[in-house]
Short mmCIF file of C-alpha atoms and ligand atoms in Angstrom, two decimals:
data_model
loop_
_atom_site.label_atom_id
_atom_site.label_comp_id
_atom_site.label_asym_id
_atom_site.label_seq_id
_atom_site.Cartn_x
_atom_site.Cartn_y
_atom_site.Cartn_z
CA MET A 1 0.08 0.10 -0.05
CA ALA A 2 1.18 3.25 -0.82
CA ALA A 3 0.62 5.71 2.12
CA LYS A 4 -1.11 8.96 1.54
CA ILE A 5 1.10 11.76 2.73
CA ILE A 6 -0.62 14.05 5.73
CA SER A 7 0.89 17.44 4.78
CA GLY A 8 1.28 19.64 7.71
CA LYS A 9 2.62 22.08 5.26
CA GLU A 10 -0.70 22.31 3.62
CA ILE A 11 -2.98 22.15 6.41
CA SER A 12 -1.09 24.99 8.34
CA GLN A 13 -1.26 26.93 5.38
CA GLN A 14 -5.11 26.58 5.28
CA ILE A 15 -5.02 27.47 8.72
CA ARG A 16 -2.86 30.67 8.73
CA GLU A 17 -4.94 31.79 5.91
CA GLU A 18 -8.11 31.62 8.10
CA LEU A 19 -6.28 33.12 11.01
CA LYS A 20 -4.88 36.15 8.73
CA LYS A 21 -8.42 36.88 8.07
CA GLU A 22 -9.55 36.71 11.66
CA VAL A 23 -6.56 38.99 12.57
CA GLN A 24 -7.56 41.57 9.96
CA GLU A 25 -11.36 41.43 11.17
CA LEU A 26 -10.06 41.73 14.72
CA LYS A 27 -8.09 44.90 14.16
CA GLU A 28 -11.09 46.48 11.75
CA LYS A 29 -13.93 45.82 14.12
CA HIS A 30 -12.31 45.75 17.50
CA GLY A 31 -9.09 47.93 17.13
CA LEU A 32 -7.41 44.56 18.46
CA THR A 33 -3.81 43.32 17.29
CA PRO A 34 -2.66 39.93 18.79
CA GLY A 35 0.60 40.50 20.54
CA LEU A 36 3.32 37.75 20.98
CA VAL A 37 6.67 37.95 22.75
CA THR A 38 9.30 34.93 21.91
CA ILE A 39 11.95 35.07 24.50
CA LEU A 40 15.10 33.37 23.49
CA VAL A 41 18.11 32.69 26.01
CA GLY A 42 21.33 32.04 24.34
CA GLU A 43 22.14 30.92 20.72
CA ASN A 44 21.36 27.24 20.48
CA PRO A 45 21.05 26.79 16.64
CA ALA A 46 17.84 24.72 16.85
CA SER A 47 16.08 27.20 19.28
CA VAL A 48 17.23 30.06 17.03
CA SER A 49 15.69 28.42 13.99
CA TYR A 50 12.31 27.68 15.81
CA VAL A 51 11.85 31.37 17.20
CA THR A 52 12.82 32.87 14.02
CA ALA A 53 10.10 30.79 12.16
CA LYS A 54 7.57 31.73 15.07
CA GLN A 55 8.54 35.36 14.69
CA ARG A 56 8.23 35.21 10.84
CA THR A 57 4.61 33.51 10.90
CA ALA A 58 3.64 35.92 13.68
CA HIS A 59 4.50 38.88 11.49
CA ASP A 60 3.03 37.52 8.26
CA LEU A 61 -0.32 37.25 10.16
CA GLY A 62 -0.20 40.71 11.22
CA PHE A 63 0.47 40.28 14.77
CA TYR A 64 2.33 42.99 17.07
CA SER A 65 5.26 40.66 17.74
CA ILE A 66 8.56 40.80 19.65
CA GLN A 67 11.84 38.98 19.48
CA ASP A 68 13.46 39.21 22.97
CA ASN A 69 17.05 37.69 22.73
CA GLN A 70 18.63 37.45 26.29
CA PRO A 71 22.42 36.28 26.76
CA GLU A 72 23.05 32.74 27.94
CA ASP A 73 24.17 33.96 31.25
CA ILE A 74 21.15 36.03 32.17
CA THR A 75 20.11 35.14 35.84
CA GLU A 76 17.11 33.60 36.85
CA GLU A 77 16.13 36.45 38.68
CA ALA A 78 16.37 38.90 35.70
CA LEU A 79 14.72 36.61 33.51
CA LEU A 80 11.56 36.11 36.11
CA SER A 81 11.59 40.13 36.17
CA LEU A 82 11.30 40.36 32.20
CA ILE A 83 8.34 37.74 32.36
CA ASP A 84 6.78 40.04 35.03
CA GLN A 85 7.41 42.99 32.58
CA TYR A 86 5.39 41.10 29.60
CA ASN A 87 2.84 39.87 32.15
CA LYS A 88 1.84 43.47 32.83
CA ASP A 89 2.09 44.67 29.07
CA PRO A 90 -1.24 45.41 27.64
CA LYS A 91 -0.06 44.91 24.11
CA ILE A 92 1.43 41.45 24.74
CA HIS A 93 -1.17 38.54 24.69
CA GLY A 94 1.07 35.70 24.60
CA ILE A 95 4.36 34.80 26.20
CA LEU A 96 6.77 31.82 24.76
CA VAL A 97 9.97 31.21 26.35
CA GLN A 98 11.64 28.88 24.13
CA LEU A 99 12.98 25.76 25.58
CA PRO A 100 15.42 24.31 26.83
CA LEU A 101 16.82 27.00 29.17
CA PRO A 102 20.54 27.02 30.30
CA LYS A 103 21.34 24.74 33.27
CA HIS A 104 21.53 27.46 35.62
CA ILE A 105 17.92 28.29 35.30
CA ASP A 106 14.93 26.55 36.64
CA GLU A 107 12.57 25.92 33.88
CA LYS A 108 9.67 25.12 36.11
CA LYS A 109 10.15 28.30 37.92
CA ILE A 110 10.15 30.25 34.59
CA ILE A 111 7.00 28.31 33.33
CA HIS A 112 5.15 28.95 36.78
CA ALA A 113 5.84 32.70 36.48
CA ILE A 114 4.03 33.26 33.03
CA ASP A 115 0.37 34.64 33.56
CA PRO A 116 -1.73 31.47 32.53
CA ARG A 117 -3.84 33.76 30.56
CA LYS A 118 -0.83 34.66 28.53
CA ASP A 119 0.55 31.07 28.39
CA VAL A 120 0.30 30.29 24.56
CA ASP A 121 2.40 27.20 24.94
CA GLY A 122 0.06 25.74 27.39
CA PHE A 123 2.82 24.47 29.68
CA HIS A 124 1.69 26.36 32.84
CA PRO A 125 0.26 23.86 35.39
CA VAL A 126 -3.26 25.72 35.37
CA ASN A 127 -3.66 25.07 31.82
CA VAL A 128 -2.24 21.65 31.93
CA GLY A 129 -4.88 21.05 34.73
CA LYS A 130 -7.67 22.45 32.58
CA MET A 131 -6.75 20.27 29.86
CA VAL A 132 -6.79 17.11 31.78
CA ILE A 133 -10.27 17.74 33.28
CA GLY A 134 -11.34 18.95 29.94
CA GLU A 135 -12.16 22.47 30.69
CA PRO A 136 -11.16 25.24 28.10
CA GLY A 137 -7.78 26.69 28.35
CA PHE A 138 -4.56 26.84 26.11
CA LEU A 139 -3.67 23.59 24.71
CA PRO A 140 -0.05 22.64 24.09
CA CYS A 141 0.72 23.46 20.52
CA THR A 142 2.32 20.13 19.21
CA PRO A 143 -0.47 18.01 20.59
CA HIS A 144 -3.22 20.37 19.65
CA GLY A 145 -1.56 20.44 15.92
CA ILE A 146 -1.77 16.62 15.78
CA LEU A 147 -5.41 16.76 16.81
CA VAL A 148 -6.07 19.20 14.01
CA LEU A 149 -4.01 17.16 11.38
CA LEU A 150 -5.97 14.22 12.25
CA ASP A 151 -9.30 15.95 11.99
CA ARG A 152 -8.42 17.60 8.59
CA ALA A 153 -6.94 14.57 7.30
CA GLY A 154 -10.48 12.82 7.83
CA VAL A 155 -8.90 10.11 10.07
CA GLU A 156 -11.51 8.54 12.37
CA VAL A 157 -10.14 8.58 15.78
CA SER A 158 -13.28 7.71 17.87
CA GLY A 159 -12.98 4.12 19.03
CA ALA A 160 -9.44 3.88 17.45
CA GLU A 161 -6.48 2.22 19.32
CA VAL A 162 -4.08 4.78 19.66
CA VAL A 163 -0.37 3.90 20.68
CA VAL A 164 1.92 6.71 21.70
CA VAL A 165 5.64 6.18 21.99
CA GLY A 166 7.01 8.69 24.34
CA ARG A 167 5.85 10.43 27.36
CA SER A 168 7.29 13.81 27.66
CA ASN A 169 5.24 16.72 29.25
CA ILE A 170 5.37 18.73 25.86
CA VAL A 171 4.07 15.79 23.59
CA GLY A 172 3.32 12.21 24.84
CA LYS A 173 1.37 12.74 27.95
CA PRO A 174 -0.78 15.60 26.85
CA VAL A 175 -1.58 14.02 23.20
CA ALA A 176 -2.63 10.89 25.14
CA ILE A 177 -4.81 12.54 27.47
CA LEU A 178 -6.41 14.79 24.73
CA LEU A 179 -7.05 11.75 22.46
CA MET A 180 -8.57 9.80 25.23
CA GLN A 181 -10.85 12.67 26.20
CA LYS A 182 -14.48 12.62 25.42
CA ARG A 183 -14.14 15.41 22.89
CA LYS A 184 -15.33 16.42 19.50
CA PRO A 185 -14.21 16.33 16.87
CA VAL A 186 -11.13 14.36 17.66
CA GLY A 187 -10.97 12.26 20.76
CA ASN A 188 -12.49 8.97 22.25
CA ALA A 189 -9.74 6.89 21.50
CA THR A 190 -8.62 3.85 23.62
CA VAL A 191 -4.84 4.99 24.27
CA THR A 192 -1.88 3.15 25.12
CA VAL A 193 1.66 4.97 26.07
CA CYS A 194 4.98 3.34 25.41
CA HIS A 195 8.11 4.64 27.15
CA THR A 196 11.71 3.44 27.82
CA ALA A 197 10.55 1.02 30.58
CA THR A 198 8.02 -0.80 28.20
CA LYS A 199 8.68 -4.35 27.81
CA ASP A 200 7.72 -5.13 24.15
CA VAL A 201 7.28 -1.79 22.08
CA THR A 202 6.41 -3.77 18.88
CA PHE A 203 3.69 -5.70 20.57
CA HIS A 204 1.82 -2.35 21.09
CA THR A 205 2.93 -0.51 18.06
CA LYS A 206 1.69 -3.57 15.91
CA ARG A 207 -2.02 -3.36 17.37
CA ALA A 208 -2.20 0.46 16.69
CA ASP A 209 -4.81 1.96 14.38
CA ILE A 210 -3.00 5.41 14.92
CA LEU A 211 0.75 5.62 15.89
CA ILE A 212 2.12 8.61 17.31
CA VAL A 213 5.67 8.75 17.76
CA ALA A 214 7.57 11.26 19.81
CA ALA A 215 10.44 9.24 21.01
CA GLY A 216 13.26 11.74 20.60
CA ARG A 217 15.50 9.17 18.85
CA PRO A 218 15.88 9.00 14.84
CA LYS A 219 14.15 6.11 13.03
CA VAL A 220 13.25 3.81 15.91
CA ILE A 221 9.98 2.64 14.41
CA THR A 222 10.53 0.86 11.48
CA GLY A 223 8.04 -1.17 9.00
CA ASP A 224 8.05 -4.62 10.73
CA MET A 225 6.87 -2.71 13.83
CA VAL A 226 3.38 -1.58 12.41
CA LYS A 227 0.43 -3.43 11.02
CA GLU A 228 -1.04 -2.84 7.30
CA GLY A 229 -3.22 0.34 7.18
CA VAL A 230 -1.98 2.19 10.21
CA VAL A 231 -1.99 6.04 10.15
CA VAL A 232 1.43 7.47 11.66
CA ILE A 233 2.21 10.78 12.91
CA ASP A 234 5.93 11.36 13.34
CA VAL A 235 6.47 14.20 15.84
CA GLY A 236 10.56 13.58 15.71
CA VAL A 237 12.83 16.27 14.39
CA ASN A 238 16.41 14.94 14.42
CA ARG A 239 19.34 16.48 12.87
CA ILE A 240 21.44 13.93 11.33
CA GLY A 241 23.84 15.76 9.34
CA THR A 242 24.36 19.11 7.37
CA THR A 243 24.29 19.76 3.57
CA PRO A 244 27.41 21.38 1.89
CA GLU A 245 25.36 24.44 2.01
CA GLY A 246 25.22 24.39 5.98
CA LYS A 247 21.56 23.28 6.15
CA ALA A 248 20.41 20.89 8.61
CA ILE A 249 19.50 17.33 7.39
CA LEU A 250 16.52 16.15 9.20
CA CYS A 251 14.67 12.88 9.94
CA GLY A 252 11.80 11.93 12.08
CA ASP A 253 11.47 9.15 14.89
CA VAL A 254 9.88 6.81 12.28
CA ASP A 255 11.86 5.09 9.53
CA PHE A 256 9.71 6.81 6.68
CA ASP A 257 10.82 4.67 3.61
CA SER A 258 9.88 1.29 5.38
CA VAL A 259 6.77 2.39 7.26
CA LYS A 260 5.17 4.19 4.28
CA GLU A 261 5.02 0.97 2.63
CA LYS A 262 2.46 -0.48 5.07
CA ALA A 263 0.89 2.85 6.31
CA ALA A 264 -2.52 4.13 5.07
CA ALA A 265 -1.29 7.56 5.88
CA ILE A 266 1.88 9.21 7.17
CA THR A 267 3.10 12.77 8.05
CA PRO A 268 6.65 13.48 6.57
CA VAL A 269 9.43 14.98 8.51
CA PRO A 270 10.10 17.97 7.70
CA GLY A 271 6.66 19.43 6.55
CA GLY A 272 4.43 17.26 8.98
CA VAL A 273 3.72 17.97 12.65
CA GLY A 274 6.23 20.77 12.77
CA PRO A 275 4.44 23.73 10.82
CA MET A 276 1.37 22.74 12.90
CA THR A 277 3.18 23.44 16.31
CA ILE A 278 3.75 26.77 14.91
CA THR A 279 0.38 27.35 13.45
CA MET A 280 -1.31 26.34 16.83
CA LEU A 281 0.79 28.73 18.58
CA MET A 282 -0.55 31.75 16.44
CA LYS A 283 -4.11 30.22 17.03
CA ASN A 284 -3.45 30.22 20.73
CA THR A 285 -2.20 33.71 20.66
CA VAL A 286 -5.16 34.93 18.62
CA GLU A 287 -7.72 33.18 21.18
CA ALA A 288 -5.60 34.85 23.83
CA ALA A 289 -5.78 38.24 22.45
CA LYS A 290 -9.61 37.83 22.06
CA SER A 291 -9.99 36.55 25.57
CA TRP A 292 -8.07 39.46 27.07
CA ALA A 293 -10.62 42.02 25.02
CA GLY A 294 -13.67 40.15 26.59
CA LEU A 295 -14.71 38.42 23.12
CA PRO A 296 -15.97 35.02 22.83
CA SER A 297 -12.75 32.92 22.76
CA GLU A 298 -11.86 29.04 22.78
CA VAL A 299 -9.73 29.49 25.83
CA GLY A 300 -12.53 30.61 28.13
N1 LIG B 1 11.36 23.63 22.51
C1 LIG B 1 10.70 22.77 21.84
N2 LIG B 1 9.38 22.68 21.45
C2 LIG B 1 8.96 23.93 22.30
C3 LIG B 1 7.72 24.46 22.39
O1 LIG B 1 6.76 23.98 22.01
N3 LIG B 1 7.67 25.47 23.11
C4 LIG B 1 8.76 26.09 23.58
N4 LIG B 1 8.51 27.19 24.55
N5 LIG B 1 9.99 25.62 23.69
C5 LIG B 1 10.04 24.52 22.84
#
């Protein structure tokens, strides 16, 4: 079977067009411009490339956007005070601190310091709690993007056997929670989560109708580990080399070439989940702006 390619790039583009129109309307009808600040500490090349893409997208959609670069040796206290400044800034509706942070800074403390009403990453415990009990709040961008991809690709999730490989706070745990929720349009799945202590990963992956892989290691899922007709969502972004022009060569956590022979549908890397993460960040920022302005919003 030749797998259908689920293009996150194309689906993202559709949603970005929808958001662009919405931003224009918010400006015209309500004088409201969504505001996003992305804070980058240090110069980790992957982080630089992610925040650059986030800022470019925010700018394209017509946001008020600030890229705030801070030195690698900024103190925890100074970073907390910067967050406090943006918490109080009425032009800013969304605050994103790019992770990972340098070792001398406690990530938890930083995430906790962001006003939950500006937490467009959906990492603050208030938003995580709301997600777990199914209350409106900010959903984390990558899991939210996966849900939208499945929805727009027409994948039947209700009643499906979903297997998630990986249990991170950013992807594995939240995507498992969201997919098992009694929620529409995507939810109601039976979910299994595999992790580093799982005895027989293949036993589980072979049962999956939908397989979501966020293991953080290149090509760990191969064709012999999946069943015919599976839908595969590959969350991995692994840098496995550099082109002569200096561009990163990327691959997913799934061995695309062998798995695509058995899958009904699969996301590519790059061009799959990655663009959706950025798009859902933009969506969260628009919803944050509406919420701050007292307009109906999906985040309550
Ligand atoms: N680092 C890797 N992914 C993410 C993300 O979604 N948000 C933030 N803030 N940092 C990240």
